mmCIF file of C-alpha atoms in Angstrom:
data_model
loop_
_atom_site.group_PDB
_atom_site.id
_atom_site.type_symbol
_atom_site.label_atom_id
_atom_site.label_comp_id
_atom_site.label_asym_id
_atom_site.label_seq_id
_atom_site.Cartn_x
_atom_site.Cartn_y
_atom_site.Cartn_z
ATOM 1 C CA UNK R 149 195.914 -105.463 29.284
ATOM 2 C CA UNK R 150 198.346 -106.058 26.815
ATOM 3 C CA UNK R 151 200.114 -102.841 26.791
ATOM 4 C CA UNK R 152 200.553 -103.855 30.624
ATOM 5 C CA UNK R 153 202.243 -106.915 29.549
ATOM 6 C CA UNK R 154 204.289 -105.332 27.180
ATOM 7 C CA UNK R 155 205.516 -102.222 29.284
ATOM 8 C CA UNK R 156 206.068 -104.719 32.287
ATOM 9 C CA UNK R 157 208.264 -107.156 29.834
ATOM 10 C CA UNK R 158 210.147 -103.976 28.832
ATOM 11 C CA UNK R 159 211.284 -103.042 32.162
ATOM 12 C CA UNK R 160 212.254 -106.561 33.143
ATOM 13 C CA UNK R 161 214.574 -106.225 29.610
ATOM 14 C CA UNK R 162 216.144 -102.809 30.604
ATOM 15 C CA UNK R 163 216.393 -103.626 34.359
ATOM 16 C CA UNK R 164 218.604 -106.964 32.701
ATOM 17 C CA UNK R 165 220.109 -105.126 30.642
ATOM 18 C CA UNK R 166 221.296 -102.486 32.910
ATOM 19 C CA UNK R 167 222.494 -105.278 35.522
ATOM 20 C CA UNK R 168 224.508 -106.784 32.598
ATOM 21 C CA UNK R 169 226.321 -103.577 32.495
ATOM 22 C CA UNK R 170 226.962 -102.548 36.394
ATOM 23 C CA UNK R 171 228.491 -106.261 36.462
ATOM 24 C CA UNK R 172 230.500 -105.411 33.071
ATOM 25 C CA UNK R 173 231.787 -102.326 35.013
ATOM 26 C CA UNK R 174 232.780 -104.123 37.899
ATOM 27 C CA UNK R 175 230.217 -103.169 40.098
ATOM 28 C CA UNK R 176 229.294 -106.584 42.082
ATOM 29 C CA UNK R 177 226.458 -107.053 44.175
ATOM 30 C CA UNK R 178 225.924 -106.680 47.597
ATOM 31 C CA UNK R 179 224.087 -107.864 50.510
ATOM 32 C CA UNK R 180 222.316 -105.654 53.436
ATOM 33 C CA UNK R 181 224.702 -103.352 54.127
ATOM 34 C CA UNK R 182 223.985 -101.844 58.201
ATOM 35 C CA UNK R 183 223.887 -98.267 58.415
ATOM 36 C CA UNK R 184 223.313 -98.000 61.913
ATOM 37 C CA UNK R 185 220.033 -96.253 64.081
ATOM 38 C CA UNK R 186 217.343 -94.363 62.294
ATOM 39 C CA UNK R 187 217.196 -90.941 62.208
ATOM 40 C CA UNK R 188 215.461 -89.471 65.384
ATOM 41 C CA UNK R 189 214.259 -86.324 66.976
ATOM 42 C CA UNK R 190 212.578 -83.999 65.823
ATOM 43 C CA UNK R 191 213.323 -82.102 62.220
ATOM 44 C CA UNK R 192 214.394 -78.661 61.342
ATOM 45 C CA UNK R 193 211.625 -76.084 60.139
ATOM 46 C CA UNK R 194 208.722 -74.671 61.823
ATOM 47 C CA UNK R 195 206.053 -76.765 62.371
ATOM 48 C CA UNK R 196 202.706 -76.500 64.451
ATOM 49 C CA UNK R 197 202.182 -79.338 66.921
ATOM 50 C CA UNK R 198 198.487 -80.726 66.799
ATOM 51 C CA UNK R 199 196.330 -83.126 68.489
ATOM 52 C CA UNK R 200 195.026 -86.154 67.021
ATOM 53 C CA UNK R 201 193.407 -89.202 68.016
ATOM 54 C CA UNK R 202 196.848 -91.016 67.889
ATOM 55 C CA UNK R 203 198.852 -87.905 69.744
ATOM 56 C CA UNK R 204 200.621 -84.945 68.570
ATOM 57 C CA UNK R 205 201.318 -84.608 64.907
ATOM 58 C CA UNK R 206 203.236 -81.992 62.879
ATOM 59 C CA UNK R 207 202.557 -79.895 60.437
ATOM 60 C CA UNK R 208 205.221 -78.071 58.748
ATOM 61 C CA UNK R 209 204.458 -74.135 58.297
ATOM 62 C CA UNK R 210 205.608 -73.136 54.858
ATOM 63 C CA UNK R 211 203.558 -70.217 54.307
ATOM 64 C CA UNK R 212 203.785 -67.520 56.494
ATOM 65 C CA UNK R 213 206.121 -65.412 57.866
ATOM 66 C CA UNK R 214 206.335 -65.851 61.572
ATOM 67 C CA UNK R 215 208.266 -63.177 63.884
ATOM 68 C CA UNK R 216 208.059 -63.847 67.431
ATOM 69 C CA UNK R 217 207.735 -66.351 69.990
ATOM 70 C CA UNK R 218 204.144 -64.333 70.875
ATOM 71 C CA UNK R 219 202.616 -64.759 66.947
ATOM 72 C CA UNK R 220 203.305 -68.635 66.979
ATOM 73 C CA UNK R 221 201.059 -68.865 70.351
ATOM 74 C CA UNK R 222 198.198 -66.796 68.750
ATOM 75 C CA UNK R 223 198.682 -69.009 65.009
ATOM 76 C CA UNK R 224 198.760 -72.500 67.010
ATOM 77 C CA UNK R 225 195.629 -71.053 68.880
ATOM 78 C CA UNK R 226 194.054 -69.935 65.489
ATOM 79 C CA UNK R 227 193.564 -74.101 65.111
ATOM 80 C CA UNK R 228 194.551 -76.160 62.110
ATOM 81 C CA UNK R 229 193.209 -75.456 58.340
ATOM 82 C CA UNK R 230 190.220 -77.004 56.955
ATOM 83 C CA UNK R 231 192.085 -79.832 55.038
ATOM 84 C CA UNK R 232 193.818 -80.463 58.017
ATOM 85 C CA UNK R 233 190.960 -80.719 60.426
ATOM 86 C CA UNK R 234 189.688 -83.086 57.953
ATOM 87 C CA UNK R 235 192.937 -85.017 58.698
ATOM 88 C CA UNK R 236 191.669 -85.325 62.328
ATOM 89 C CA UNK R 237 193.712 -82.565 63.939
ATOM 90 C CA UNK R 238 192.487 -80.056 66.358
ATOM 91 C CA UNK R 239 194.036 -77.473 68.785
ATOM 92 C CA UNK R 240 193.618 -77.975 72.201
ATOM 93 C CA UNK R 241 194.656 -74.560 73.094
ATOM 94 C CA UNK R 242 192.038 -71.559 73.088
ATOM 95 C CA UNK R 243 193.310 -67.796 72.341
ATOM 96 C CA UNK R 244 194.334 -66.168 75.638
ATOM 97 C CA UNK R 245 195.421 -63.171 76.574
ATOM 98 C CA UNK R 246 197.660 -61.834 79.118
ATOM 99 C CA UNK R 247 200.776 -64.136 78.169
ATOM 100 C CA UNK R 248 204.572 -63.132 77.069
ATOM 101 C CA UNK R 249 206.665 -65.953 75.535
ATOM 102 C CA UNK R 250 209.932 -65.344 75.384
ATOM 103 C CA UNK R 251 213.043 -67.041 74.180
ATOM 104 C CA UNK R 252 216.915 -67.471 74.741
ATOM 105 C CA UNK R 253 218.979 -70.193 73.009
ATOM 106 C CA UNK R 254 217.689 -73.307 74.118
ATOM 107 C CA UNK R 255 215.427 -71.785 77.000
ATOM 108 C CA UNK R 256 211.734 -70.876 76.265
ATOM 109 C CA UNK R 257 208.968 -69.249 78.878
ATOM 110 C CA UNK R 258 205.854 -68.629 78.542
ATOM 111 C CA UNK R 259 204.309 -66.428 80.978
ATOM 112 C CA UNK R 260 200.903 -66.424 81.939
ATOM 113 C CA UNK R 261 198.765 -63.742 84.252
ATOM 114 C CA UNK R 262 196.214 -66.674 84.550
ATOM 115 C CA UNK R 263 196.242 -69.601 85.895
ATOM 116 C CA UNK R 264 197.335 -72.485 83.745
ATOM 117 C CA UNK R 265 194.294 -75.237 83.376
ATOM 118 C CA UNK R 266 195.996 -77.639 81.462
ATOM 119 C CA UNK R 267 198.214 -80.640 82.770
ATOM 120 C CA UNK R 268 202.045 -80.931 82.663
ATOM 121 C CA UNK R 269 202.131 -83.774 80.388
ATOM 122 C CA UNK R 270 199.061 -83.161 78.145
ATOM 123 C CA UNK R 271 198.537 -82.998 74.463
ATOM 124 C CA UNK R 272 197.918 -79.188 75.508
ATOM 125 C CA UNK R 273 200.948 -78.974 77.005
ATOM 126 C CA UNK R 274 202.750 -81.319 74.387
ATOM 127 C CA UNK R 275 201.459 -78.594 71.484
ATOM 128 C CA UNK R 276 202.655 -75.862 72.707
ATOM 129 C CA UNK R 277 205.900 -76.850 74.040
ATOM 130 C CA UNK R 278 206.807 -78.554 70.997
ATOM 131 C CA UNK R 279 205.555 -75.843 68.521
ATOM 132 C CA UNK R 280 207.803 -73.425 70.330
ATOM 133 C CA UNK R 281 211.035 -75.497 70.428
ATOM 134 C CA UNK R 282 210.513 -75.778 66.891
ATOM 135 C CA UNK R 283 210.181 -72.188 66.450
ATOM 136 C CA UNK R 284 212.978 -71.546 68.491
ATOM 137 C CA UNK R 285 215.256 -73.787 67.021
ATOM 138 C CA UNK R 286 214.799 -72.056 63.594
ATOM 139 C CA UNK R 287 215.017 -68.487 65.354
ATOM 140 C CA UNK R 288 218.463 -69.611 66.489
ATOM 141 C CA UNK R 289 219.861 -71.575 63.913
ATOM 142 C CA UNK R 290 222.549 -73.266 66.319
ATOM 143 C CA UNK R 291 219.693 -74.461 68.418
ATOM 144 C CA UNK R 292 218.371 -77.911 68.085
ATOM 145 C CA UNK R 293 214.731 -78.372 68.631
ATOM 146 C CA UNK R 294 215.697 -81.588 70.952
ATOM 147 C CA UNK R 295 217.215 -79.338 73.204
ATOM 148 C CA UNK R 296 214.980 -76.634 74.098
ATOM 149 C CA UNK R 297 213.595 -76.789 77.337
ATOM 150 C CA UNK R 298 209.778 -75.013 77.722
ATOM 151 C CA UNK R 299 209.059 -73.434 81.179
ATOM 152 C CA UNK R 300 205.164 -72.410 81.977
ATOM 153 C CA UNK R 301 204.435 -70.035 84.563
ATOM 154 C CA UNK R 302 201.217 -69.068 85.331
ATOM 155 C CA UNK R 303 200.006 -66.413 87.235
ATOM 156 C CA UNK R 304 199.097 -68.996 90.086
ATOM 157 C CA UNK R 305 199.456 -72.281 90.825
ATOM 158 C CA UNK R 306 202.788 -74.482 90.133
ATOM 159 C CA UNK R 307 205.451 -73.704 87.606
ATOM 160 C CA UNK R 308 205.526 -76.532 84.515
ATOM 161 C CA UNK R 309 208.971 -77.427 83.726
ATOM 162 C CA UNK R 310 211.340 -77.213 81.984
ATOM 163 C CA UNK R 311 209.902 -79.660 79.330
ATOM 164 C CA UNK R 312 211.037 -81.036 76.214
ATOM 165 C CA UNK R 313 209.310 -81.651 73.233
ATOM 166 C CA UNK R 314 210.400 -85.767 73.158
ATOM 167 C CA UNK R 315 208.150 -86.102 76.347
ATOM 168 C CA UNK R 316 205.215 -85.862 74.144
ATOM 169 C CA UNK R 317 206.135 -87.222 71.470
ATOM 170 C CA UNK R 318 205.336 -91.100 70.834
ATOM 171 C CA UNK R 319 208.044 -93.458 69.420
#
Protein backbone atom coordinates (compact mmCIF):
# COMPACT_ATOMS: atom_id res chain seq x y z
CA UNK A 1 0.00 0.00 0.00
CA UNK A 2 2.61 2.29 0.56
CA UNK A 3 4.57 1.87 -2.52
CA UNK A 4 1.03 2.88 -4.07
CA UNK A 5 1.17 6.01 -2.18
CA UNK A 6 4.51 6.73 -3.01
CA UNK A 7 4.45 5.96 -6.88
CA UNK A 8 1.02 7.90 -7.01
CA UNK A 9 2.75 11.06 -5.07
CA UNK A 10 5.56 10.75 -7.65
CA UNK A 11 3.50 11.19 -10.63
CA UNK A 12 1.48 14.03 -9.17
CA UNK A 13 5.35 15.67 -8.64
CA UNK A 14 6.47 14.99 -12.30
CA UNK A 15 3.02 15.73 -13.86
CA UNK A 16 3.70 19.43 -11.72
CA UNK A 17 6.71 19.57 -12.62
CA UNK A 18 6.30 19.05 -16.24
CA UNK A 19 3.28 21.68 -16.27
CA UNK A 20 5.75 24.15 -14.63
CA UNK A 21 7.79 23.77 -17.68
CA UNK A 22 5.14 23.76 -20.79
CA UNK A 23 3.98 27.15 -18.98
CA UNK A 24 7.85 28.25 -18.73
CA UNK A 25 7.94 27.55 -22.53
CA UNK A 26 5.04 29.44 -23.30
CA UNK A 27 2.78 26.83 -23.90
CA UNK A 28 -0.66 28.08 -22.14
CA UNK A 29 -3.53 26.07 -21.56
CA UNK A 30 -6.44 25.47 -23.39
CA UNK A 31 -9.99 24.70 -23.24
CA UNK A 32 -12.09 22.03 -25.48
CA UNK A 33 -10.93 22.65 -28.60
CA UNK A 34 -13.95 21.26 -31.47
CA UNK A 35 -12.64 19.12 -34.03
CA UNK A 36 -15.66 18.55 -35.80
CA UNK A 37 -17.79 14.89 -36.59
CA UNK A 38 -16.33 11.58 -35.65
CA UNK A 39 -14.84 9.48 -37.92
CA UNK A 40 -17.45 7.26 -39.80
CA UNK A 41 -17.84 4.49 -42.25
CA UNK A 42 -16.40 1.76 -42.44
CA UNK A 43 -12.31 1.21 -42.20
CA UNK A 44 -9.75 0.09 -44.64
CA UNK A 45 -8.51 -3.68 -44.45
CA UNK A 46 -10.26 -6.84 -44.93
CA UNK A 47 -12.47 -7.80 -42.48
CA UNK A 48 -15.18 -10.65 -42.16
CA UNK A 49 -18.65 -9.40 -41.26
CA UNK A 50 -20.32 -11.62 -38.44
CA UNK A 51 -23.46 -11.97 -36.64
CA UNK A 52 -23.93 -11.30 -33.12
CA UNK A 53 -26.60 -10.85 -30.76
CA UNK A 54 -26.17 -6.99 -31.08
CA UNK A 55 -25.77 -7.13 -35.20
CA UNK A 56 -22.94 -7.41 -37.49
CA UNK A 57 -19.48 -7.09 -36.10
CA UNK A 58 -16.03 -7.07 -37.76
CA UNK A 59 -13.29 -8.87 -37.59
CA UNK A 60 -10.23 -7.78 -39.24
CA UNK A 61 -8.41 -10.69 -41.37
CA UNK A 62 -4.70 -10.38 -40.78
CA UNK A 63 -3.64 -13.74 -41.53
CA UNK A 64 -4.27 -15.08 -44.68
CA UNK A 65 -3.78 -14.38 -48.00
CA UNK A 66 -7.03 -13.89 -49.78
CA UNK A 67 -7.23 -13.82 -53.80
CA UNK A 68 -10.58 -13.55 -55.13
CA UNK A 69 -13.92 -12.33 -54.60
CA UNK A 70 -14.95 -16.41 -54.74
CA UNK A 71 -12.30 -17.47 -51.61
CA UNK A 72 -13.76 -14.67 -49.27
CA UNK A 73 -17.43 -16.32 -49.82
CA UNK A 74 -16.10 -19.87 -49.03
CA UNK A 75 -13.73 -18.26 -45.73
CA UNK A 76 -16.89 -16.15 -44.41
CA UNK A 77 -18.85 -19.51 -44.90
CA UNK A 78 -16.01 -21.49 -43.11
CA UNK A 79 -17.63 -19.49 -39.78
CA UNK A 80 -15.66 -17.54 -37.22
CA UNK A 81 -12.59 -19.10 -35.05
CA UNK A 82 -13.04 -20.67 -31.79
CA UNK A 83 -12.03 -17.54 -29.71
CA UNK A 84 -14.27 -15.72 -31.69
CA UNK A 85 -17.33 -17.86 -31.42
CA UNK A 86 -16.66 -17.57 -27.84
CA UNK A 87 -17.08 -13.79 -28.47
CA UNK A 88 -20.68 -14.59 -29.58
CA UNK A 89 -20.21 -14.50 -33.34
CA UNK A 90 -21.57 -16.91 -35.78
CA UNK A 91 -22.03 -17.10 -39.62
CA UNK A 92 -25.26 -17.10 -40.89
CA UNK A 93 -24.23 -18.21 -44.24
CA UNK A 94 -23.77 -22.08 -45.06
CA UNK A 95 -21.13 -23.23 -47.89
CA UNK A 96 -22.89 -23.28 -51.28
CA UNK A 97 -22.05 -24.11 -54.38
CA UNK A 98 -22.92 -23.02 -57.75
CA UNK A 99 -22.11 -19.16 -57.14
CA UNK A 100 -19.54 -16.66 -59.08
CA UNK A 101 -18.78 -13.35 -57.32
CA UNK A 102 -17.35 -11.04 -59.23
CA UNK A 103 -16.06 -7.54 -58.91
CA UNK A 104 -15.49 -4.12 -60.78
CA UNK A 105 -14.53 -0.89 -58.96
CA UNK A 106 -17.21 -0.12 -56.76
CA UNK A 107 -19.72 -2.80 -58.27
CA UNK A 108 -19.89 -6.36 -56.73
CA UNK A 109 -22.28 -9.51 -57.92
CA UNK A 110 -22.73 -12.42 -56.67
CA UNK A 111 -24.34 -14.91 -58.75
CA UNK A 112 -26.23 -17.68 -57.63
CA UNK A 113 -27.72 -20.94 -59.69
CA UNK A 114 -30.04 -21.32 -56.58
CA UNK A 115 -32.43 -19.59 -55.28
CA UNK A 116 -31.49 -17.06 -52.66
CA UNK A 117 -33.33 -17.96 -49.08
CA UNK A 118 -32.19 -15.21 -47.21
CA UNK A 119 -33.88 -11.65 -46.89
CA UNK A 120 -32.69 -8.35 -48.48
CA UNK A 121 -31.95 -6.68 -45.33
CA UNK A 122 -30.77 -9.57 -43.08
CA UNK A 123 -27.76 -10.15 -40.98
CA UNK A 124 -27.21 -12.84 -43.89
CA UNK A 125 -27.42 -10.47 -46.29
CA UNK A 126 -25.63 -7.68 -44.14
CA UNK A 127 -22.42 -10.35 -43.86
CA UNK A 128 -21.91 -10.94 -46.99
CA UNK A 129 -22.42 -7.70 -48.58
CA UNK A 130 -20.29 -6.02 -46.20
CA UNK A 131 -17.43 -8.65 -46.16
CA UNK A 132 -17.21 -8.18 -49.89
CA UNK A 133 -17.15 -4.35 -50.06
CA UNK A 134 -14.45 -4.66 -47.73
CA UNK A 135 -12.64 -7.01 -49.83
CA UNK A 136 -13.20 -5.07 -52.71
CA UNK A 137 -12.19 -1.94 -51.47
CA UNK A 138 -8.70 -3.37 -50.62
CA UNK A 139 -8.59 -5.22 -54.15
CA UNK A 140 -8.93 -1.74 -55.63
CA UNK A 141 -7.15 0.49 -53.57
CA UNK A 142 -9.05 3.70 -54.97
CA UNK A 143 -12.25 2.09 -53.89
CA UNK A 144 -13.86 3.00 -50.67
CA UNK A 145 -15.68 0.31 -48.89
CA UNK A 146 -18.71 2.99 -48.36
CA UNK A 147 -19.17 2.96 -51.86
CA UNK A 148 -19.48 -0.41 -53.13
CA UNK A 149 -22.73 -1.40 -54.09
CA UNK A 150 -23.51 -5.54 -53.69
CA UNK A 151 -25.99 -6.98 -56.28
CA UNK A 152 -27.47 -10.74 -55.54
CA UNK A 153 -28.87 -12.67 -58.22
CA UNK A 154 -30.13 -15.84 -57.75
CA UNK A 155 -30.99 -18.34 -60.03
CA UNK A 156 -34.80 -17.54 -59.31
CA UNK A 157 -36.72 -15.34 -57.60
CA UNK A 158 -36.01 -11.36 -57.31
CA UNK A 159 -32.69 -9.67 -57.78
CA UNK A 160 -31.26 -8.03 -54.20
CA UNK A 161 -29.88 -4.71 -54.82
CA UNK A 162 -27.56 -2.93 -55.18
CA UNK A 163 -26.82 -2.73 -51.37
CA UNK A 164 -24.41 -1.05 -49.30
CA UNK A 165 -22.71 -2.15 -46.45
CA UNK A 166 -24.06 1.11 -44.08
CA UNK A 167 -27.61 -0.48 -44.46
CA UNK A 168 -26.58 -3.05 -42.04
CA UNK A 169 -24.61 -1.55 -40.11
CA UNK A 170 -25.99 0.03 -36.69
CA UNK A 171 -24.94 3.58 -35.60
Amino acid sequence: MRGRVRAGRARGVVLTVLGAVLVGCGVQPTGVIEAGEPASGLTRGMRLYYASDTGLRAVPVLDRDISSLDAVMKLLAQGPTEAERREGLTTLLHPRSGYSVTGDGTRVTVELEDPYWAEARDQVTGQLVCTLASFQSVREAEVRADDVEVTIRPGEGPVLGPLRCAEFLDG
